[in-house]
DNA sequence: TTCCTTGCAAATCGTTTGCATAATG
DNA sequence: CATTATGCAAACGATTTGCAAGGAA
């Protein structure tokens, strides 16, 4: 439904996001993309992130910290929210979608999917020991 | 550390929450408690919900819809967010904390816990068919 | 020339907070 | 009396949106 047109802003946002594996927030993305494109506005960043997420080109992550995080890696994988640095890191693990059947077992309605994320300490904060 | 004093407002908030099994938001709680206590303010509702949650007397739920939901049932159980009515319902199922070990298996840092919730359609919306 | 996209600023929304006053122990 | 709690309204932080101007097809 979107007769989408090309835009430099969207390009640089997506490009930047692909270089990062720490799932930055809209604000972090804004500050970084700004360095190459000084005139870009926060609103444009938000608009494009939403557009890209709706198109499935990126993922919008809700890690319970009140801010949305974005991930250019759309392949299925899990995330951990580091309670020490507030960062989000990837977590490779076997698929646990079987929890859906477990949930559906004693449920009258329909279980379409699940959201699962972990919290704890990332390896970086584990080493640096400073907390 | 909290030399907590008694308050009618807190009482009515907790009491109201215990009568509901649909995990209302602060605003819904405010509108309802207001009927018995017309002078209560939204700020007081928020302050008490936070206080009760910190004390473990109630649970604060993040269902990814941008609003906090509250639950007076602190026993371990899961929740489903109904995509049709926007409500939150309880979902009884076997414990799946084993996902923590699965997550920790290939992770360098420390996995302290996980957050899991489901989304789909509640039984009520399933029946009424109107969507 | 369409009409999608942008920059900017104002507007929303949910939630928190400062402050003077009221209620509790 | 010492403090915690309240009501009110202003303040906040993240995200969205209206609008006139700019850029892509």
Short mmCIF file of C-alpha atoms (C1' of nucleotides) in Angstrom, two decimals:
data_model
loop_
_atom_site.label_atom_id
_atom_site.label_comp_id
_atom_site.label_asym_id
_atom_site.label_seq_id
_atom_site.Cartn_x
_atom_site.Cartn_y
_atom_site.Cartn_z
CA UNK A 1 0.00 0.00 0.00
CA UNK A 2 3.00 2.23 0.33
CA UNK A 3 4.19 3.58 -2.98
CA UNK A 4 7.41 4.20 -1.22
CA UNK A 5 9.97 6.61 -2.57
CA UNK A 6 13.64 6.56 -1.97
CA UNK A 7 15.19 8.83 0.66
CA UNK A 8 18.73 9.51 1.81
CA UNK A 9 17.62 9.80 5.38
CA UNK A 10 16.08 6.36 5.40
CA UNK A 11 19.15 4.94 3.74
CA UNK A 12 21.55 6.32 6.30
CA UNK A 13 19.34 5.20 9.17
CA UNK A 14 19.17 1.64 7.90
CA UNK A 15 22.82 1.63 6.98
CA UNK A 16 23.85 2.85 10.41
CA UNK A 17 21.64 0.33 12.14
CA UNK A 18 23.25 -2.49 10.20
CA UNK A 19 26.66 -1.58 11.55
CA UNK A 20 25.50 -1.87 15.14
CA UNK A 21 24.85 -5.02 17.06
CA UNK A 22 23.82 -3.31 20.30
CA UNK A 23 20.24 -2.45 19.33
CA UNK A 24 20.31 1.33 19.77
CA UNK A 25 17.37 3.55 20.63
CA UNK A 26 15.88 6.14 18.29
CA UNK A 27 17.80 8.86 20.06
CA UNK A 28 21.14 7.10 19.73
CA UNK A 29 20.43 6.51 16.07
CA UNK A 30 19.51 10.15 15.65
CA UNK A 31 22.74 11.38 17.22
CA UNK A 32 24.82 9.10 15.04
CA UNK A 33 23.10 9.57 11.71
CA UNK A 34 23.28 13.27 12.40
CA UNK A 35 27.03 13.20 12.02
CA UNK A 36 26.74 12.31 8.36
CA UNK A 37 23.45 14.08 7.81
CA UNK A 38 23.45 17.13 10.15
CA UNK A 39 20.07 18.40 9.04
CA UNK A 40 18.10 15.26 9.77
CA UNK A 41 15.40 15.63 12.41
CA UNK A 42 14.39 13.34 15.23
CA UNK A 43 10.90 13.10 13.81
CA UNK A 44 12.25 11.78 10.54
CA UNK A 45 14.26 9.18 12.40
CA UNK A 46 11.16 8.01 14.23
CA UNK A 47 9.05 8.03 11.10
CA UNK A 48 11.55 5.91 9.20
CA UNK A 49 12.17 3.49 12.02
CA UNK A 50 8.43 2.90 12.25
CA UNK A 51 8.17 2.53 8.49
CA UNK A 52 11.07 0.08 8.32
CA UNK A 53 9.72 -1.92 11.23
CA UNK A 54 6.26 -2.15 9.67
CA UNK A 55 7.87 -3.37 6.49
CA UNK A 56 9.77 -6.02 8.38
CA UNK A 57 13.15 -4.62 7.40
CA UNK A 58 14.11 -4.06 11.02
CA UNK A 59 12.74 -5.11 14.39
CA UNK A 60 11.42 -2.92 17.16
CA UNK A 61 12.32 -4.32 20.56
CA UNK A 62 10.55 -3.63 23.81
CA UNK A 63 12.95 -4.56 26.60
CA UNK A 64 10.84 -3.22 29.41
CA UNK A 65 13.06 -0.20 29.99
CA UNK A 66 10.59 2.28 28.61
CA UNK A 67 12.50 2.96 25.40
CA UNK A 68 12.25 1.19 22.08
CA UNK A 69 15.38 -0.48 20.75
CA UNK A 70 15.93 -1.30 17.07
CA UNK A 71 17.61 -4.23 15.43
CA UNK A 72 18.58 -4.57 11.77
CA UNK A 73 19.01 -8.31 12.21
CA UNK A 74 15.57 -9.71 11.48
CA UNK A 75 16.53 -13.35 11.79
CA UNK A 76 15.00 -15.10 14.79
CA UNK A 77 17.12 -14.77 17.91
CA UNK A 78 16.74 -13.63 21.49
CA UNK A 79 17.92 -10.69 23.54
CA UNK A 80 19.19 -9.94 27.00
CA UNK A 81 18.86 -6.62 28.75
CA UNK A 82 21.95 -5.87 30.83
CA UNK A 83 20.86 -4.46 34.16
CA UNK A 84 24.26 -2.89 34.71
CA UNK A 85 24.90 -0.96 31.52
CA UNK A 86 21.36 -0.83 30.21
CA UNK A 87 22.50 -2.33 26.93
CA UNK A 88 20.83 -5.01 24.87
CA UNK A 89 22.82 -7.93 23.54
CA UNK A 90 22.03 -10.84 21.28
CA UNK A 91 21.60 -14.25 22.78
CA UNK A 92 21.84 -17.31 20.64
CA UNK A 93 19.84 -20.22 21.88
CA UNK A 94 17.64 -22.98 20.66
CA UNK A 95 14.17 -22.03 19.53
CA UNK A 96 11.63 -21.96 22.36
CA UNK A 97 8.46 -21.39 20.37
CA UNK A 98 7.22 -24.62 21.89
CA UNK A 99 6.10 -22.47 24.83
CA UNK A 100 3.22 -21.46 22.59
CA UNK A 101 1.79 -24.97 22.62
CA UNK A 102 2.30 -25.15 26.35
CA UNK A 103 0.40 -21.91 26.73
CA UNK A 104 -2.38 -23.01 24.41
CA UNK A 105 -2.85 -26.30 26.23
CA UNK A 106 -5.16 -24.95 28.92
CA UNK A 107 -6.33 -21.80 27.21
CA UNK A 108 -9.75 -21.13 25.71
CA UNK A 109 -8.71 -18.40 23.34
CA UNK A 110 -6.07 -18.38 20.64
CA UNK A 111 -2.36 -18.02 21.32
CA UNK A 112 -0.76 -16.36 18.30
CA UNK A 113 2.74 -15.88 19.61
CA UNK A 114 4.94 -14.91 22.48
CA UNK A 115 7.49 -12.32 23.51
CA UNK A 116 10.44 -13.48 25.52
CA UNK A 117 13.53 -11.63 26.56
CA UNK A 118 16.08 -12.09 29.30
CA UNK A 119 17.74 -9.81 31.79
CA UNK A 120 20.97 -10.15 33.71
CA UNK A 121 24.54 -9.06 33.09
CA UNK A 122 26.29 -8.90 29.74
CA UNK A 123 29.76 -10.38 29.38
CA UNK A 124 31.36 -6.98 29.10
CA UNK A 125 29.99 -5.83 32.45
CA UNK A 126 30.82 -9.25 33.87
CA UNK A 127 34.50 -8.69 33.18
CA UNK A 128 34.86 -5.03 34.01
CA UNK A 129 33.39 -5.82 37.39
CA UNK A 130 32.62 -2.16 37.98
CA UNK A 131 29.01 -1.83 39.02
CA UNK B 1 13.35 1.30 55.03
CA UNK B 2 9.85 2.56 54.57
CA UNK B 3 8.20 3.47 57.85
CA UNK B 4 5.00 3.17 55.98
CA UNK B 5 1.86 4.71 57.30
CA UNK B 6 -1.61 3.59 56.62
CA UNK B 7 -3.75 5.40 54.05
CA UNK B 8 -7.30 5.05 52.85
CA UNK B 9 -6.29 5.75 49.29
CA UNK B 10 -3.82 2.90 49.23
CA UNK B 11 -6.37 0.62 50.79
CA UNK B 12 -9.02 1.33 48.20
CA UNK B 13 -6.53 0.95 45.38
CA UNK B 14 -5.35 -2.44 46.56
CA UNK B 15 -8.86 -3.54 47.40
CA UNK B 16 -10.16 -2.55 43.98
CA UNK B 17 -7.28 -4.28 42.25
CA UNK B 18 -8.02 -7.50 44.10
CA UNK B 19 -11.54 -7.57 42.70
CA UNK B 20 -10.30 -7.42 39.13
CA UNK B 21 -8.75 -10.19 37.18
CA UNK B 22 -8.21 -8.18 34.00
CA UNK B 23 -5.03 -6.36 35.04
CA UNK B 24 -6.20 -2.75 34.69
CA UNK B 25 -4.00 0.25 33.94
CA UNK B 26 -3.35 3.10 36.35
CA UNK B 27 -5.94 5.18 34.60
CA UNK B 28 -8.64 2.54 34.81
CA UNK B 29 -7.84 2.08 38.48
CA UNK B 30 -8.01 5.82 38.99
CA UNK B 31 -11.43 6.10 37.38
CA UNK B 32 -12.80 3.28 39.46
CA UNK B 33 -11.34 4.14 42.84
CA UNK B 34 -12.56 7.65 42.22
CA UNK B 35 -16.14 6.49 42.53
CA UNK B 36 -15.66 5.64 46.16
CA UNK B 37 -13.04 8.26 46.83
CA UNK B 38 -13.89 11.23 44.55
CA UNK B 39 -11.03 13.38 45.75
CA UNK B 40 -8.23 10.96 45.02
CA UNK B 41 -5.72 12.17 42.44
CA UNK B 42 -4.05 10.33 39.58
CA UNK B 43 -0.66 11.09 41.11
CA UNK B 44 -1.63 9.33 44.30
CA UNK B 45 -2.76 6.32 42.34
CA UNK B 46 0.57 6.16 40.56
CA UNK B 47 2.54 6.68 43.74
CA UNK B 48 0.72 3.90 45.52
CA UNK B 49 0.88 1.48 42.64
CA UNK B 50 4.63 2.01 42.48
CA UNK B 51 4.93 1.62 46.23
CA UNK B 52 2.86 -1.57 46.28
CA UNK B 53 4.78 -3.02 43.37
CA UNK B 54 8.12 -2.27 45.00
CA UNK B 55 6.88 -4.00 48.11
CA UNK B 56 5.87 -7.03 46.13
CA UNK B 57 2.23 -6.69 47.06
CA UNK B 58 1.19 -6.33 43.43
CA UNK B 59 2.85 -6.87 40.09
CA UNK B 60 3.52 -4.32 37.38
CA UNK B 61 3.11 -5.84 33.94
CA UNK B 62 4.62 -4.63 30.70
CA UNK B 63 2.61 -6.14 27.88
CA UNK B 64 4.27 -4.21 25.11
CA UNK B 65 1.29 -1.92 24.55
CA UNK B 66 2.94 1.13 26.04
CA UNK B 67 0.90 1.17 29.24
CA UNK B 68 1.60 -0.51 32.53
CA UNK B 69 -0.91 -3.04 33.77
CA UNK B 70 -1.26 -4.07 37.39
CA UNK B 71 -2.06 -7.40 38.97
CA UNK B 72 -2.93 -8.09 42.59
CA UNK B 73 -2.26 -11.79 42.09
CA UNK B 74 1.44 -12.16 42.84
CA UNK B 75 1.56 -15.91 42.45
CA UNK B 76 3.59 -17.08 39.44
CA UNK B 77 1.50 -17.28 36.28
CA UNK B 78 1.56 -16.01 32.73
CA UNK B 79 -0.42 -13.48 30.73
CA UNK B 80 -1.83 -13.04 27.27
CA UNK B 81 -2.45 -9.74 25.61
CA UNK B 82 -5.62 -9.86 23.49
CA UNK B 83 -4.97 -8.13 20.20
CA UNK B 84 -8.67 -7.57 19.64
CA UNK B 85 -9.85 -5.98 22.85
CA UNK B 86 -6.51 -4.86 24.22
CA UNK B 87 -7.18 -6.70 27.45
CA UNK B 88 -4.83 -8.83 29.48
CA UNK B 89 -5.91 -12.24 30.73
CA UNK B 90 -4.32 -14.86 32.94
CA UNK B 91 -2.91 -17.96 31.38
CA UNK B 92 -2.26 -21.00 33.46
CA UNK B 93 0.53 -23.19 32.21
CA UNK B 94 3.44 -25.22 33.40
CA UNK B 95 6.48 -23.30 34.56
CA UNK B 96 8.90 -22.46 31.75
CA UNK B 97 11.77 -21.04 33.74
CA UNK B 98 13.89 -23.71 32.16
CA UNK B 99 14.34 -21.30 29.28
CA UNK B 100 16.82 -19.54 31.52
CA UNK B 101 19.18 -22.48 31.42
CA UNK B 102 18.74 -22.73 27.69
CA UNK B 103 19.61 -19.07 27.38
CA UNK B 104 22.60 -19.37 29.68
CA UNK B 105 24.00 -22.35 27.77
CA UNK B 106 25.79 -20.34 25.12
CA UNK B 107 26.02 -17.01 26.88
CA UNK B 108 29.13 -15.45 28.40
CA UNK B 109 27.36 -13.15 30.81
CA UNK B 110 24.85 -13.96 33.51
CA UNK B 111 21.17 -14.66 32.86
CA UNK B 112 19.20 -13.60 35.92
CA UNK B 113 15.70 -14.10 34.63
CA UNK B 114 13.28 -13.76 31.77
CA UNK B 115 10.09 -12.03 30.81
CA UNK B 116 7.57 -13.95 28.75
CA UNK B 117 4.08 -13.04 27.73
CA UNK B 118 1.78 -14.17 24.97
CA UNK B 119 -0.45 -12.40 22.51
CA UNK B 120 -3.44 -13.61 20.54
CA UNK B 121 -7.18 -13.61 21.16
CA UNK B 122 -8.93 -14.03 24.49
CA UNK B 123 -11.82 -16.45 24.79
CA UNK B 124 -14.32 -13.66 25.11
CA UNK B 125 -13.32 -12.10 21.78
CA UNK B 126 -13.11 -15.58 20.31
CA UNK B 127 -16.80 -16.10 20.98
CA UNK B 128 -18.18 -12.69 20.14
CA UNK B 129 -16.51 -12.97 16.78
CA UNK B 130 -16.76 -9.23 16.24
CA UNK B 131 -13.37 -7.90 15.20
"C1'" DT C 1 3.57 17.31 -11.83
"C1'" DT C 2 2.29 14.00 -8.48
"C1'" DC C 3 2.63 12.75 -3.88
"C1'" DC C 4 6.00 10.80 -0.75
"C1'" DT C 5 9.29 12.74 2.59
"C1'" DT C 6 11.35 16.14 5.41
"C1'" DG C 7 12.31 19.68 9.08
"C1'" DC C 8 10.37 22.05 12.65
"C1'" DA C 9 7.64 22.75 16.31
"C1'" DA C 10 3.72 21.83 18.78
"C1'" DA C 11 1.07 18.16 20.65
"C1'" DT C 12 0.21 13.52 22.93
"C1'" DC C 13 0.51 10.06 26.33
"C1'" DG C 14 1.83 7.77 30.28
"C1'" DT C 15 4.16 8.65 34.37
"C1'" DT C 16 6.80 11.34 37.78
"C1'" DT C 17 7.62 15.14 40.91
"C1'" DG C 18 7.77 19.62 43.76
"C1'" DC C 19 5.31 21.80 47.12
"C1'" DA C 20 2.23 23.25 50.65
"C1'" DT C 21 -1.34 20.93 53.33
"C1'" DA C 22 -3.66 16.97 55.52
"C1'" DA C 23 -3.58 12.61 57.77
"C1'" DT C 24 -1.28 8.94 60.49
"C1'" DG C 25 1.30 6.86 64.40
"C1'" DC D 1 5.22 16.02 67.26
"C1'" DA D 2 7.67 13.72 63.63
"C1'" DT D 3 6.72 11.92 59.31
"C1'" DT D 4 4.47 9.89 55.65
"C1'" DA D 5 0.78 10.64 52.32
"C1'" DT D 6 -2.19 13.61 49.45
"C1'" DG D 7 -4.02 16.87 45.88
"C1'" DC D 8 -2.81 19.77 42.39
"C1'" DA D 9 -0.43 21.23 38.76
"C1'" DA D 10 3.69 21.59 36.45
"C1'" DA D 11 7.44 18.84 34.52
"C1'" DC D 12 9.14 14.89 31.93
"C1'" DG D 13 10.76 11.67 28.42
"C1'" DA D 14 9.58 9.09 24.52
"C1'" DT D 15 7.08 9.20 20.46
"C1'" DT D 16 3.71 11.18 17.23
"C1'" DT D 17 1.74 14.54 14.25
"C1'" DG D 18 0.21 18.90 11.48
"C1'" DC D 19 1.88 21.69 8.15
"C1'" DA D 20 4.33 24.07 4.61
"C1'" DA D 21 8.37 23.26 1.84
"C1'" DG D 22 11.62 19.93 -0.52
"C1'" DG D 23 12.75 15.88 -3.34
"C1'" DA D 24 11.94 11.58 -5.93
"C1'" DA D 25 9.45 9.16 -9.75
#
